[in-house]
Coordinates of C-alpha atoms in Angstrom, one line a residue:
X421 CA 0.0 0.0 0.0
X422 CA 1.4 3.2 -0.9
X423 CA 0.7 6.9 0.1
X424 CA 2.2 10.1 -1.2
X425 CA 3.3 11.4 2.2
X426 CA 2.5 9.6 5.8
X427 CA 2.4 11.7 9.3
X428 CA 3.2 10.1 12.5
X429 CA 1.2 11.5 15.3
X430 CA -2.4 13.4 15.4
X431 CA -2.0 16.0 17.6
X432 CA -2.1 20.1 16.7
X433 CA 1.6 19.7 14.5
X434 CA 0.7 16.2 12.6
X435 CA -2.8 17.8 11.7
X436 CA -1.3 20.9 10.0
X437 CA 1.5 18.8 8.4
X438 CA -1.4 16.1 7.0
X439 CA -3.5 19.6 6.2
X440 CA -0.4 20.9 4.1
X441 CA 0.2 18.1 2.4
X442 CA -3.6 17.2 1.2
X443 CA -3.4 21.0 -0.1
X444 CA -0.4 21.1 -1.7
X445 CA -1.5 18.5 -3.8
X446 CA -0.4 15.1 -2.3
X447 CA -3.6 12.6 -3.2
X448 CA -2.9 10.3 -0.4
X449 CA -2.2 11.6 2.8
X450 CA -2.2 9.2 5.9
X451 CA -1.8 9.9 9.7
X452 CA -1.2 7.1 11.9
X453 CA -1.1 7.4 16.2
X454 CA -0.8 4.5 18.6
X455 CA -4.1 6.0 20.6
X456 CA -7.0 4.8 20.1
X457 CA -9.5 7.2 18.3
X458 CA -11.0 8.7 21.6
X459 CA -7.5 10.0 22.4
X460 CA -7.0 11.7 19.1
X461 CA -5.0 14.8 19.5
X462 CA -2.1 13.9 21.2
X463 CA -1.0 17.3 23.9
X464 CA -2.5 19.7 21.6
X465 CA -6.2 18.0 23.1
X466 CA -5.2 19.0 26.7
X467 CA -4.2 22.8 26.0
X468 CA -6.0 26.3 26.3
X469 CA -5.8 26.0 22.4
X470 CA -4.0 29.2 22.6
X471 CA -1.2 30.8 19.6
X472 CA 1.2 33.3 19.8
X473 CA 1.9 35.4 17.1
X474 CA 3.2 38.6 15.9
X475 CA 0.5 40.8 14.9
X476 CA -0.4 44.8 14.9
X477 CA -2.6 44.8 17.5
X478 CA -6.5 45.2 18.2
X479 CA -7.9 45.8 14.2
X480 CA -5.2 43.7 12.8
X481 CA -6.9 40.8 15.0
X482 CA -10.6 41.3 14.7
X483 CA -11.2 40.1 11.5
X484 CA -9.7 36.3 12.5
X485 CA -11.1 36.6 16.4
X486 CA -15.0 35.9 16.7
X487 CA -16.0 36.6 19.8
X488 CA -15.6 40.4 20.0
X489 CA -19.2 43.0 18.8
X490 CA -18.7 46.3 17.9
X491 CA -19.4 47.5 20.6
X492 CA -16.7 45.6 22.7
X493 CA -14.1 47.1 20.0
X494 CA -13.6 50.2 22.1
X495 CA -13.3 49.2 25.5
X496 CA -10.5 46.9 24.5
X497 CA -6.6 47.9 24.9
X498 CA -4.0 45.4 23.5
X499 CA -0.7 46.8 22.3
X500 CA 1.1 45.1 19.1
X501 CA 3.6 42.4 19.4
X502 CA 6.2 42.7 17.0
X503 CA 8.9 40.3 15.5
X504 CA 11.4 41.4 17.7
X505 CA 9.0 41.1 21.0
X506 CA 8.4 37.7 20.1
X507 CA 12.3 36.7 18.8
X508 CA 13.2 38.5 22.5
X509 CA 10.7 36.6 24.0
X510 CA 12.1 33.3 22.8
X511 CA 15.8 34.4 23.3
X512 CA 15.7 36.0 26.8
X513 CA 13.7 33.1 27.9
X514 CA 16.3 30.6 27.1
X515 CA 19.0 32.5 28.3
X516 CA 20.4 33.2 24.8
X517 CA 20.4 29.8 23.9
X518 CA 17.7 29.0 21.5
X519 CA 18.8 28.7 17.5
X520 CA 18.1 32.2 16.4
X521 CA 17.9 30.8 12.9
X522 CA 14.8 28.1 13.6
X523 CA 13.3 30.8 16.0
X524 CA 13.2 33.7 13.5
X525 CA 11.6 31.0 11.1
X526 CA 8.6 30.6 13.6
X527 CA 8.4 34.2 14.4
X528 CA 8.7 35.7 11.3
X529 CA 6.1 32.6 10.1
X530 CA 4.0 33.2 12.8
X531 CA 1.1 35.7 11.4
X532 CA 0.5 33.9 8.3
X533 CA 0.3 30.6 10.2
X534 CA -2.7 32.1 12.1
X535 CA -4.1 33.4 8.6
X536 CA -4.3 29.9 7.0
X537 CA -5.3 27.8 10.4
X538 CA -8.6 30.4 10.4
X539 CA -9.2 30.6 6.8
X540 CA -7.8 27.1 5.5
X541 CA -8.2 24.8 8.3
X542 CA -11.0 26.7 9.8
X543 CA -10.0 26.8 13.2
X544 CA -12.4 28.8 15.3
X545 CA -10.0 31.7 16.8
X546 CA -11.2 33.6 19.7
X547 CA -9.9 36.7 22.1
X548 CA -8.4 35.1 25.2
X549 CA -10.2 37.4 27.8
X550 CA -10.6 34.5 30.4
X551 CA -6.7 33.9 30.1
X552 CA -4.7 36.9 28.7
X553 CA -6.8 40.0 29.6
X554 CA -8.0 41.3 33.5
X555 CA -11.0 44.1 33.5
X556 CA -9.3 47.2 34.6
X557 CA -11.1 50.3 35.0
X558 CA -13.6 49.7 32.3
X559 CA -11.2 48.0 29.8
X560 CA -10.4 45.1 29.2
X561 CA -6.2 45.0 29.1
X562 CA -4.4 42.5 26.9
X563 CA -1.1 41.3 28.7
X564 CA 2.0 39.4 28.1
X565 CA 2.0 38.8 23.8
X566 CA -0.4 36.2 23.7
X567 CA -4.1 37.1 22.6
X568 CA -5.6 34.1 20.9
X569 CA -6.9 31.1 21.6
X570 CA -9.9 28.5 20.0
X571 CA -13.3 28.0 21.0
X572 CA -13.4 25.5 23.6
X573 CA -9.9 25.5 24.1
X574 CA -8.0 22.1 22.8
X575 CA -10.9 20.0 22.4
X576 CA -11.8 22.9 19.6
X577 CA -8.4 22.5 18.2
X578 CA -8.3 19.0 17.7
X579 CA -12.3 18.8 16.8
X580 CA -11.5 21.3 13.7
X581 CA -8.7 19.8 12.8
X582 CA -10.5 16.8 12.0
X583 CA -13.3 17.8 10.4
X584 CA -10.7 19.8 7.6
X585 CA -8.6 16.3 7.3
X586 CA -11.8 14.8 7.3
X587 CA -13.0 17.6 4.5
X588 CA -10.0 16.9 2.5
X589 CA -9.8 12.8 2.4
X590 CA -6.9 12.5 5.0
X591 CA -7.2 8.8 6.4
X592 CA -6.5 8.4 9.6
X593 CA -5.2 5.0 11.3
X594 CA -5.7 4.7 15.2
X595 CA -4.1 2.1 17.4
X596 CA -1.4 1.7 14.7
X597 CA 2.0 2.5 15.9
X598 CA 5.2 3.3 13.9
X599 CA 7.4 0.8 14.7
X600 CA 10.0 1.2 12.0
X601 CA 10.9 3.6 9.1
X602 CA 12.0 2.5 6.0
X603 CA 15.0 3.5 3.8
X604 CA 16.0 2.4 0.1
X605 CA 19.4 4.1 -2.1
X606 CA 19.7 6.6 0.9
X607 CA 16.2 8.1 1.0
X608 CA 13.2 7.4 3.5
X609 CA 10.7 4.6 1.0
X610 CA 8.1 4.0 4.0
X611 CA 6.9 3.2 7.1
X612 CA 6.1 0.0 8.9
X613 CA 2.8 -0.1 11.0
X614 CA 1.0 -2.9 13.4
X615 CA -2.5 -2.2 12.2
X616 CA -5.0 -5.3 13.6
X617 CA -2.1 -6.8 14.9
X618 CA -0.1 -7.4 11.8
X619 CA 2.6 -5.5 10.4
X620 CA 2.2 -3.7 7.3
X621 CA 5.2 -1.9 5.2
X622 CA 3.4 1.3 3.8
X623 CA 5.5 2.7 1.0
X624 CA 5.7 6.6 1.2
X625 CA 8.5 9.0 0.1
X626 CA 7.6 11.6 2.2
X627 CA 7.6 10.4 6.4
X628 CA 6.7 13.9 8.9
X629 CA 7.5 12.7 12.9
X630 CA 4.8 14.5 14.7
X631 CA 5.0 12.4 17.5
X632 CA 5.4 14.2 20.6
X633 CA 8.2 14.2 22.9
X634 CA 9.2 12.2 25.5
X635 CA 7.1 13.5 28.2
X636 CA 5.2 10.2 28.9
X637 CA 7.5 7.9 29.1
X638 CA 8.8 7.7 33.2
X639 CA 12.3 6.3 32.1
X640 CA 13.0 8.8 30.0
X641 CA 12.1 11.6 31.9
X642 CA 14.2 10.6 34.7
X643 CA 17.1 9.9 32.3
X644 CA 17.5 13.0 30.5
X645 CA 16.0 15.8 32.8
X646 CA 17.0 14.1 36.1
X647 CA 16.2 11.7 39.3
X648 CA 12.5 13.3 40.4
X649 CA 10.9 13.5 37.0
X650 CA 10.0 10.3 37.2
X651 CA 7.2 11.0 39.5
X652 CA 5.9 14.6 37.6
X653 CA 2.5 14.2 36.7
X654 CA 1.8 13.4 32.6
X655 CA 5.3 5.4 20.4
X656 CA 8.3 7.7 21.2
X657 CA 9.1 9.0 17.7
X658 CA 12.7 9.6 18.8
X659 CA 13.3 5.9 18.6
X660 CA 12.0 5.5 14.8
X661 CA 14.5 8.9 14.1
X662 CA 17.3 7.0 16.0
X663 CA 17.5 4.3 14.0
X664 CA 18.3 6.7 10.8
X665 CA 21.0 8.4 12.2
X666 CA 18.9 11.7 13.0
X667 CA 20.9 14.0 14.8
X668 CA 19.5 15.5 18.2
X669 CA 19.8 18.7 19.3
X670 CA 18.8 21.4 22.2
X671 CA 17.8 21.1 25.9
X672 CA 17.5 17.2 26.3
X673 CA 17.8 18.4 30.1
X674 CA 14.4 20.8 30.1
X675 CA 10.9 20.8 29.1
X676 CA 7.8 23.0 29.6
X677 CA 6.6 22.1 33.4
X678 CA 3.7 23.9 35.0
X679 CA 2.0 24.1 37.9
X680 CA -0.6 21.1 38.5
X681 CA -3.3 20.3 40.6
X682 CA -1.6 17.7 43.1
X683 CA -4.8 15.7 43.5
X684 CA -4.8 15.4 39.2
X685 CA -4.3 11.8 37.4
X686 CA -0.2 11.0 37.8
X687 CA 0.0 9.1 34.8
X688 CA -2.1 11.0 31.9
X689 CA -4.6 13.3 31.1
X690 CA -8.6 13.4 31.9
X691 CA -10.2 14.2 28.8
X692 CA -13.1 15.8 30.2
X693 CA -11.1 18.5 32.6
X694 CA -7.9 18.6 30.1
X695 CA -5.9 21.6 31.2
X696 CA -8.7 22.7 34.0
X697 CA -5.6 21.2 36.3
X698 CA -3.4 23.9 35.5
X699 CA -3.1 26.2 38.3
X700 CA -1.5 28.9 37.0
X701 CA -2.9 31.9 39.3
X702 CA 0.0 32.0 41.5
X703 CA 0.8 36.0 40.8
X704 CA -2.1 36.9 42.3
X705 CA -0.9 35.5 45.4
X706 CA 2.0 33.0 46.8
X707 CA 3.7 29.8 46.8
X708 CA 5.2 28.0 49.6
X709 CA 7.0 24.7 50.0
X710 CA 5.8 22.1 52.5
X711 CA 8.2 23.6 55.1
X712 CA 6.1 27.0 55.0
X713 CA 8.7 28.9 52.4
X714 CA 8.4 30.4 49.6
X715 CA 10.8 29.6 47.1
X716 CA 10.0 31.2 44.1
X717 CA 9.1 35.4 42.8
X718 CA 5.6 34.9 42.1
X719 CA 5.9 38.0 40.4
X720 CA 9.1 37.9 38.3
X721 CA 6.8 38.4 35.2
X722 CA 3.4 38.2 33.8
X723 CA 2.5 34.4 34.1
X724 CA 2.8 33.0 30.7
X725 CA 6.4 33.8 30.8
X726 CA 6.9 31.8 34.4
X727 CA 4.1 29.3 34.6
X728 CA 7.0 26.8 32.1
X729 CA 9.3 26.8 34.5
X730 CA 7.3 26.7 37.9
X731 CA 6.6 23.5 37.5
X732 CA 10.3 22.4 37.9
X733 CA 10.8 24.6 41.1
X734 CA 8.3 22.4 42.7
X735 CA 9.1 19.4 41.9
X736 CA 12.6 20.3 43.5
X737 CA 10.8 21.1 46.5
X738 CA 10.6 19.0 49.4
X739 CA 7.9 16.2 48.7
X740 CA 7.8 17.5 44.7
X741 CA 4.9 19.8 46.3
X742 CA 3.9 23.2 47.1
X743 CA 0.9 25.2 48.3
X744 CA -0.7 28.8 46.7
X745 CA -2.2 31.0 49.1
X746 CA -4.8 33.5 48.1
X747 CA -7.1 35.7 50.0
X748 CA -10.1 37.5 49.8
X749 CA -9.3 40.4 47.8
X750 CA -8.0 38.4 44.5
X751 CA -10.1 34.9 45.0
X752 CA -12.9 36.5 42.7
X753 CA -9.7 37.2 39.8
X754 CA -9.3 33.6 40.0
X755 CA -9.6 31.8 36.3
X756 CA -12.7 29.6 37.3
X757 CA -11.9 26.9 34.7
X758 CA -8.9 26.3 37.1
X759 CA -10.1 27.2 40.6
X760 CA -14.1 27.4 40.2
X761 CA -15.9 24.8 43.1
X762 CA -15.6 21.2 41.6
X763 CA -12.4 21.8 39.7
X764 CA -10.0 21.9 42.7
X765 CA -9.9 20.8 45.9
X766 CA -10.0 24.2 48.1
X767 CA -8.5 24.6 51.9
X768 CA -10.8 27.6 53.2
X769 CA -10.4 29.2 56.6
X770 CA -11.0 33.0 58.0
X771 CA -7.8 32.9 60.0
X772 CA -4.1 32.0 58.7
X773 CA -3.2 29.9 61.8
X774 CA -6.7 28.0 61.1
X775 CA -5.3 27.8 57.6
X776 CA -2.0 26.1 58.6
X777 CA -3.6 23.3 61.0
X778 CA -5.5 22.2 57.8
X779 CA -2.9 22.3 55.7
X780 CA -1.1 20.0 58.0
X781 CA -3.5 17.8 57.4
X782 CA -2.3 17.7 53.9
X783 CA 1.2 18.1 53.4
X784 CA 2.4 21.1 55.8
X785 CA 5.1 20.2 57.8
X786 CA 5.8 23.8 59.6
X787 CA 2.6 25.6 61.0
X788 CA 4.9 28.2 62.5
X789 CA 7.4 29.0 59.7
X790 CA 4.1 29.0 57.2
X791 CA 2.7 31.6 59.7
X792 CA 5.7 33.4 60.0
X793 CA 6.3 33.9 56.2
X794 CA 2.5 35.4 55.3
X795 CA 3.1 37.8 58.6
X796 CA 6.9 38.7 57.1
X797 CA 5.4 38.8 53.2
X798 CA 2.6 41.0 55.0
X799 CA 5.0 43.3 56.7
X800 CA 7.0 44.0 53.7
X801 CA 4.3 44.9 51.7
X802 CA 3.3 47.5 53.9
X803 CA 6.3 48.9 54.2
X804 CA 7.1 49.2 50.3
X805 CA 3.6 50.7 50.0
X806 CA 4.5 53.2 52.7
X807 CA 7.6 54.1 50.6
X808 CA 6.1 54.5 47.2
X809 CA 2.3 53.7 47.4
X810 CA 0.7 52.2 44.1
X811 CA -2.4 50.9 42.3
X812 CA -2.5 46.8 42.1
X813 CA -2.9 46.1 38.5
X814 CA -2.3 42.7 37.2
X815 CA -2.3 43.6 33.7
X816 CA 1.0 45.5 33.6
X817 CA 4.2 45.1 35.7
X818 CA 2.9 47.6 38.9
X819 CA 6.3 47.1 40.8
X820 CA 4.3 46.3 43.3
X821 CA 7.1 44.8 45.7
X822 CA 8.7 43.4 48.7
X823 CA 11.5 44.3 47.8
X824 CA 13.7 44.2 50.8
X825 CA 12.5 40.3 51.4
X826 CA 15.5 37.8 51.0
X827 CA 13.0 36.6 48.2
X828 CA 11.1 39.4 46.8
X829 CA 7.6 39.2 45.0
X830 CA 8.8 41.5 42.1
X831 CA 5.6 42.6 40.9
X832 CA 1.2 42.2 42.4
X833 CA 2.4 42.3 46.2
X834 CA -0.4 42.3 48.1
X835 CA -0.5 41.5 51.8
X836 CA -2.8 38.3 52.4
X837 CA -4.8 39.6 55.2
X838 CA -8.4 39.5 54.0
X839 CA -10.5 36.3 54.9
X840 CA -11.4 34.4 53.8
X841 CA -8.1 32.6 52.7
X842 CA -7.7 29.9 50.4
X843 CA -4.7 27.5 50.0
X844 CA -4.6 25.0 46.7
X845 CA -2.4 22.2 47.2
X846 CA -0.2 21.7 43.3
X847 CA 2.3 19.6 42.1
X848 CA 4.9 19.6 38.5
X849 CA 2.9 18.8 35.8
X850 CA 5.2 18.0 32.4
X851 CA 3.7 19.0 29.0
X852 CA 6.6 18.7 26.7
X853 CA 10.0 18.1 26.7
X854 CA 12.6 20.9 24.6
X855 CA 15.3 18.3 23.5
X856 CA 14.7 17.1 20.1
X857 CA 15.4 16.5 16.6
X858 CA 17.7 19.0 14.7
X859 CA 16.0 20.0 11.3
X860 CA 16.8 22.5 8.5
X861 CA 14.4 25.7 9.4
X862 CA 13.5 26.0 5.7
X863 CA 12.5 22.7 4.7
X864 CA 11.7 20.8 8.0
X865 CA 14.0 17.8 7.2
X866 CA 16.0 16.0 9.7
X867 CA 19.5 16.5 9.8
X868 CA 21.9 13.3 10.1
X869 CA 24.5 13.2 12.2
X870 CA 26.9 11.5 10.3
X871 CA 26.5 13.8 6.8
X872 CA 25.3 16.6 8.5
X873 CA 22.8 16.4 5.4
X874 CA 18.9 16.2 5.6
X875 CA 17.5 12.6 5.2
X876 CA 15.8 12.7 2.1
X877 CA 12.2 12.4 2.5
X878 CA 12.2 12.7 6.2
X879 CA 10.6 15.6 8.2
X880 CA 9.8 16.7 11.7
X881 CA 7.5 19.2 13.3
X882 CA 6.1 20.5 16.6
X883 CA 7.4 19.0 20.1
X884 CA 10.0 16.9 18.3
X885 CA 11.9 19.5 17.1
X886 CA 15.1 20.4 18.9
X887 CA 16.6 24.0 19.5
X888 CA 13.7 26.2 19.7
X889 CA 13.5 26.1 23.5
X890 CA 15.9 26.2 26.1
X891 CA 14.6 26.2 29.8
X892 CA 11.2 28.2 29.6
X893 CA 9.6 29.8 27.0
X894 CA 6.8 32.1 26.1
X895 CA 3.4 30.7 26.6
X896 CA 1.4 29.4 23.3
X897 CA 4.7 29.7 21.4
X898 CA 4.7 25.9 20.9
X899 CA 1.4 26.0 18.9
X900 CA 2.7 28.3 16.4
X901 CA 5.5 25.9 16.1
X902 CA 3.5 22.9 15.3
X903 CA 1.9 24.5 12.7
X904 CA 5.2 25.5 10.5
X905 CA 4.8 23.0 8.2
X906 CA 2.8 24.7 6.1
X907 CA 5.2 26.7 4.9
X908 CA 7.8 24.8 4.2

C-alpha cells in the first residue's frame, strides 16, 4: 500500500503537516497514532488552544477573532507584538540559547500561520479574555504577547482539525503504531505499521514525525531531565529517528513544566477537565513549599512567561509539592476553569493559623514558619507601599514589591490579610520536553549526524523539534510551532 506522504502522530503539528500536504497536492495523505480514536489529539487535546503570534494589534486581529461585537471594540486595549517582542521573548527566555535561525523561522512565520489555520483549516480563533486580559477600570487590558486562543480550548483544536482532514480525504489509522521507518538508495521509501495486529510496510517518500516528545515515558524523563521527574504528573518517535542516524539537538535536560493540581491523574490526562488542572494563578498570590517557604518570585513576570518553569521549582521542593495562598481580595480574579468549586480541591479558613492546621493535614510540615512567612510577606508589603504607594494592576508590571524580602515578589504584592483565605495544594505537571530532533528551518527535514545532510524524505515538526527552547519559553509559542509546516 502506498501513500504520497504519511504523518506520525495526530495532535495540533501532525494535523497541520497532514493539512499541508492534502493542499499542496499530495492525493494520499495518511496519519497514523498509537491512541485509540477517543484519544485523538495527542497534547494539543489537553491545552487552552491558545497561539502566539506577531501581529499589529487590536484591528489587525478582529477580522480572524469571533467573539468580539462592535461595541466591545472600544473598550478593549491590546498593544502590538512585533517580531522582535516575540524573537526577545524566545531568546531571553532561554537564556540566549535558542537557535536564532529556527526561532526567526517561527516568528517571522508566525502571522500567516494564524491566517491559513482560520481561513484554511477553519479553526475557530477567539480573544483570550478568560486567560490573557484582566477588566481594569472599564477596559479590558491584553497582557504578556499572547491574545488568541480557539473556541473551547483544545478539544476545539483538535475537533476542527479533523473535520478539515476529514474535509480533505486524510485517512487516519488509530491504534497503529510506527514501529520502523523504511530506507532504500539513501532516502526514506516507507513506514512499517501494526495495524490489527499485523505488520504492514506502507511505502511513502515523504515520512513527517509529529509524535510528541518524551514527556510520557517515566524512564526517559528521569534519564535525561534528572532523578524526580519520574514521579511529575503526565510510540516515542525519537526511537523510529534514532534508528536513521537523525541527529539530536537542544535542551534534552528541560521541558515545559507547570504548575498542576496535586490531586490530578499521575499518569495521563482526563479528557473531560484537560488543562482545568493547571493552576496557573500563583501572581495573584503565593507559593510555599511544605516547610512554609516560599521559594520562588511569584511575580518575576506576567505568568505565561513563568508558569513553564514553575513547575520544575516544585518538583525540587521538598515532597515534589507546594501550596498557593490567596485571600479574599484576589479569589474573585481567579480563572474559574482552574479554581471554580468542583475543579479543585479548596482549603478555606478566616484565620491564617486556622489555615495552617488544615494544611497540615495535607502536606504542611511547619505551622509556625508557614505563619511566620504570610506575617513577614505582609510586613514587607506595607512597608514598600508606605515608601512608594501604588495601584495593584495585574495587567501590567505595577512594581508592586517586597522588595527588601530575601525573596522578593517583584511585581502584584499584596498582603494576604483578607478572609477568607484559600490555599490550593499543586504539584509539577510536564507537558513537553525541549530536546529534540535538529532540522533544516526551511525545509523541515531531519539532519543526520553522520553527513550533516537532511535525510531525504524525512521531516519533523512541533514537540519533536530540537533548538527552539531552552529552559522556559513564552506561553502558546509551541502552537505556532507545530503549525510551521505549512510553509515549508
Amino acid at each position: 500500500m502506498a501513500f504520497d506522504c504519511i504523518v506520525i502522530g495526530s495532535g495540533n503539528a501532525g494535523c497541520c503537516a497532514a493539512f499541508s500536504a492534502a493542499e499542496s497536492g499530495c492525493d494520499k495523505v495518511l496519519v497514523v497514532d498509537v491512541c485509540p480514536q477517543q484519544w485523538a489529539g495527542g497534547n494539543g487535546y489537553f491545552t487552552a488552544g491558545a497561539f502566539r503570534t506577531v501581529h499589529e494589534g487590536l484591528h489587525d486581529l478582529l477580522p480572524i477573532a469571533n467573539n468580539v461585537s462592535a461595541e466591545q471594540v472600544g473598550s478593549i486595549d491590546m498593544d502590538r507584538y512585533t517580531r522582535e517582542d516575540f524573537l526577545r521573548d524566545i531568546m531571553r527566555l532561554g537564556d540566549g540559547k535558542p537557535d536564532p535561525v529556527l526561532a526567526g523561522a517561527v516568528v517571522d512565520a508566525s502571522r500567516d500561520t494564524i491566517s491559513w489555520l482560520a481561513t484554511n483549516v477553519g479553526l475557530p480563533f477567539m480573544f483570550s479574555y478568560h486567560r490573557q486580559a484582566y477588566a481594569v477600570g472599564g477596559r479590558q487590558k491584553f497582557w504578556g504577547g499572547m491574545v488568541l486562543c480557539t473556541e473551547d480550548g483544545g478539544k476545539g483544536l483538535i475537533a476542527a482539525h479533523q473535520r478539515a482532514l476529514a474535509k480533505a480525504k486524510v485517512d487516519m489509522w488509530f491504534n497503529c503504531p510506527a514501529v520502523e521507518i523504511t530506507m532504500e538508495n539513501g532516502a526514506v521509501s516507507g513506514v512499517v505499521v501494526e495495524k490489527d495486529g499485523a505488520r504492514m510496510h506502507l511505502r511513502s517518500a515523504a515520512v513527517v514525525l509529529a509524535a510528541g516528545g518524551f514527556e510520557a515515558n517515566s524512564v526517559l524523563r528521569a534519564k535525561h531531565l534528572g532523578a524526580g521527574w519520574e514521579r511529575a504528573i503526565v510510540s516515542d518517535g525519537f526511537v523510529l529517528a534514532a534508528a536513521l542516524g537523525a541527529r539530536q539537538t537542544g535542551d534534552w535536560a528541560g521541558c515545559h513544566s507547570t504548575c498542576w493540581d496535586a490531586d490530578a491523574p499521575k499518569d495521563g490526562g482526563q479528557r473531560d477537565l484537560t488543562n482545568q488542572f493547571t493552576k496557573s494563578g500563583y501572581p495573584l498570590g503565593i507559593m510555599v513549599n511544605s516547610s512554609g517557604k516560599r521559594f520562588v518570585d511569584e511575580g518575576e513576570d506576567f505568568r505565561n512567561y513563568t508558569y513553564a518553569k514553575f513547575g520544575r521549582a516544585i518538583l525540587m521542593q521538598p515532597e515534589g509539592q507546594a501550596f498557593q495562598i490567596f485571600d479574599a481580595k484576589v479569589i474573585a480574579s481567579l480563572r474559574q476553569e482552574e479554581y471554580g468549586d468542583g475543579i479543585v480541591k479548596k482549603i478555606c479558613a478566616d484565620r491564617i493559623e486556622d489555615l495552617a492546621e488544615k494544611l497540615a493535614e495535607i502536606g504542611l510540615k511547619s505551622k509556625q514558619e508557614f505563619v511566620e512567612t504570610v506575617n513577614q510577606f505582609n510586613e514587607a508589603v506595607g512597608r514598600y507601599q508606605a515608601e512608594k504607594p501604588a495601584a495593584w494592576n495585574p495587567a501590567i508590571k505595577d512594581g508592586m514589591s517586597t522588595a527588601d524580602l530575601p525573596l522578593s515578589k517583584t511585581n502584584w504584592a499584596l498582603t494576604i490579610d483578607k478572609a477568607p483565605f484559600m490555599a490550593v495544594k499543586v504539584a509539577c505537571g510536564v507537558t513537553f520536553t525541549f530536546g529534540g530532533l535538529a532540522i533544516d528551518p526551511e525545509t523541515a527535514g531531519v539532519i543526520s549526524e553522520k553527513t550533516s545532510k537532511v535525510i531525504p524524505g524525512l521531516f519533523c515538526t512541533g514537540e519533536m523539534v530540537g533548538g527552539l527552547f531552552h529552559g522556559n519559553y513564552p506561553g502558546a509559542a509551541g502552537r505556532a510551532a507545530a503549525a510551521l509546516m505549512h510553509q515549508v
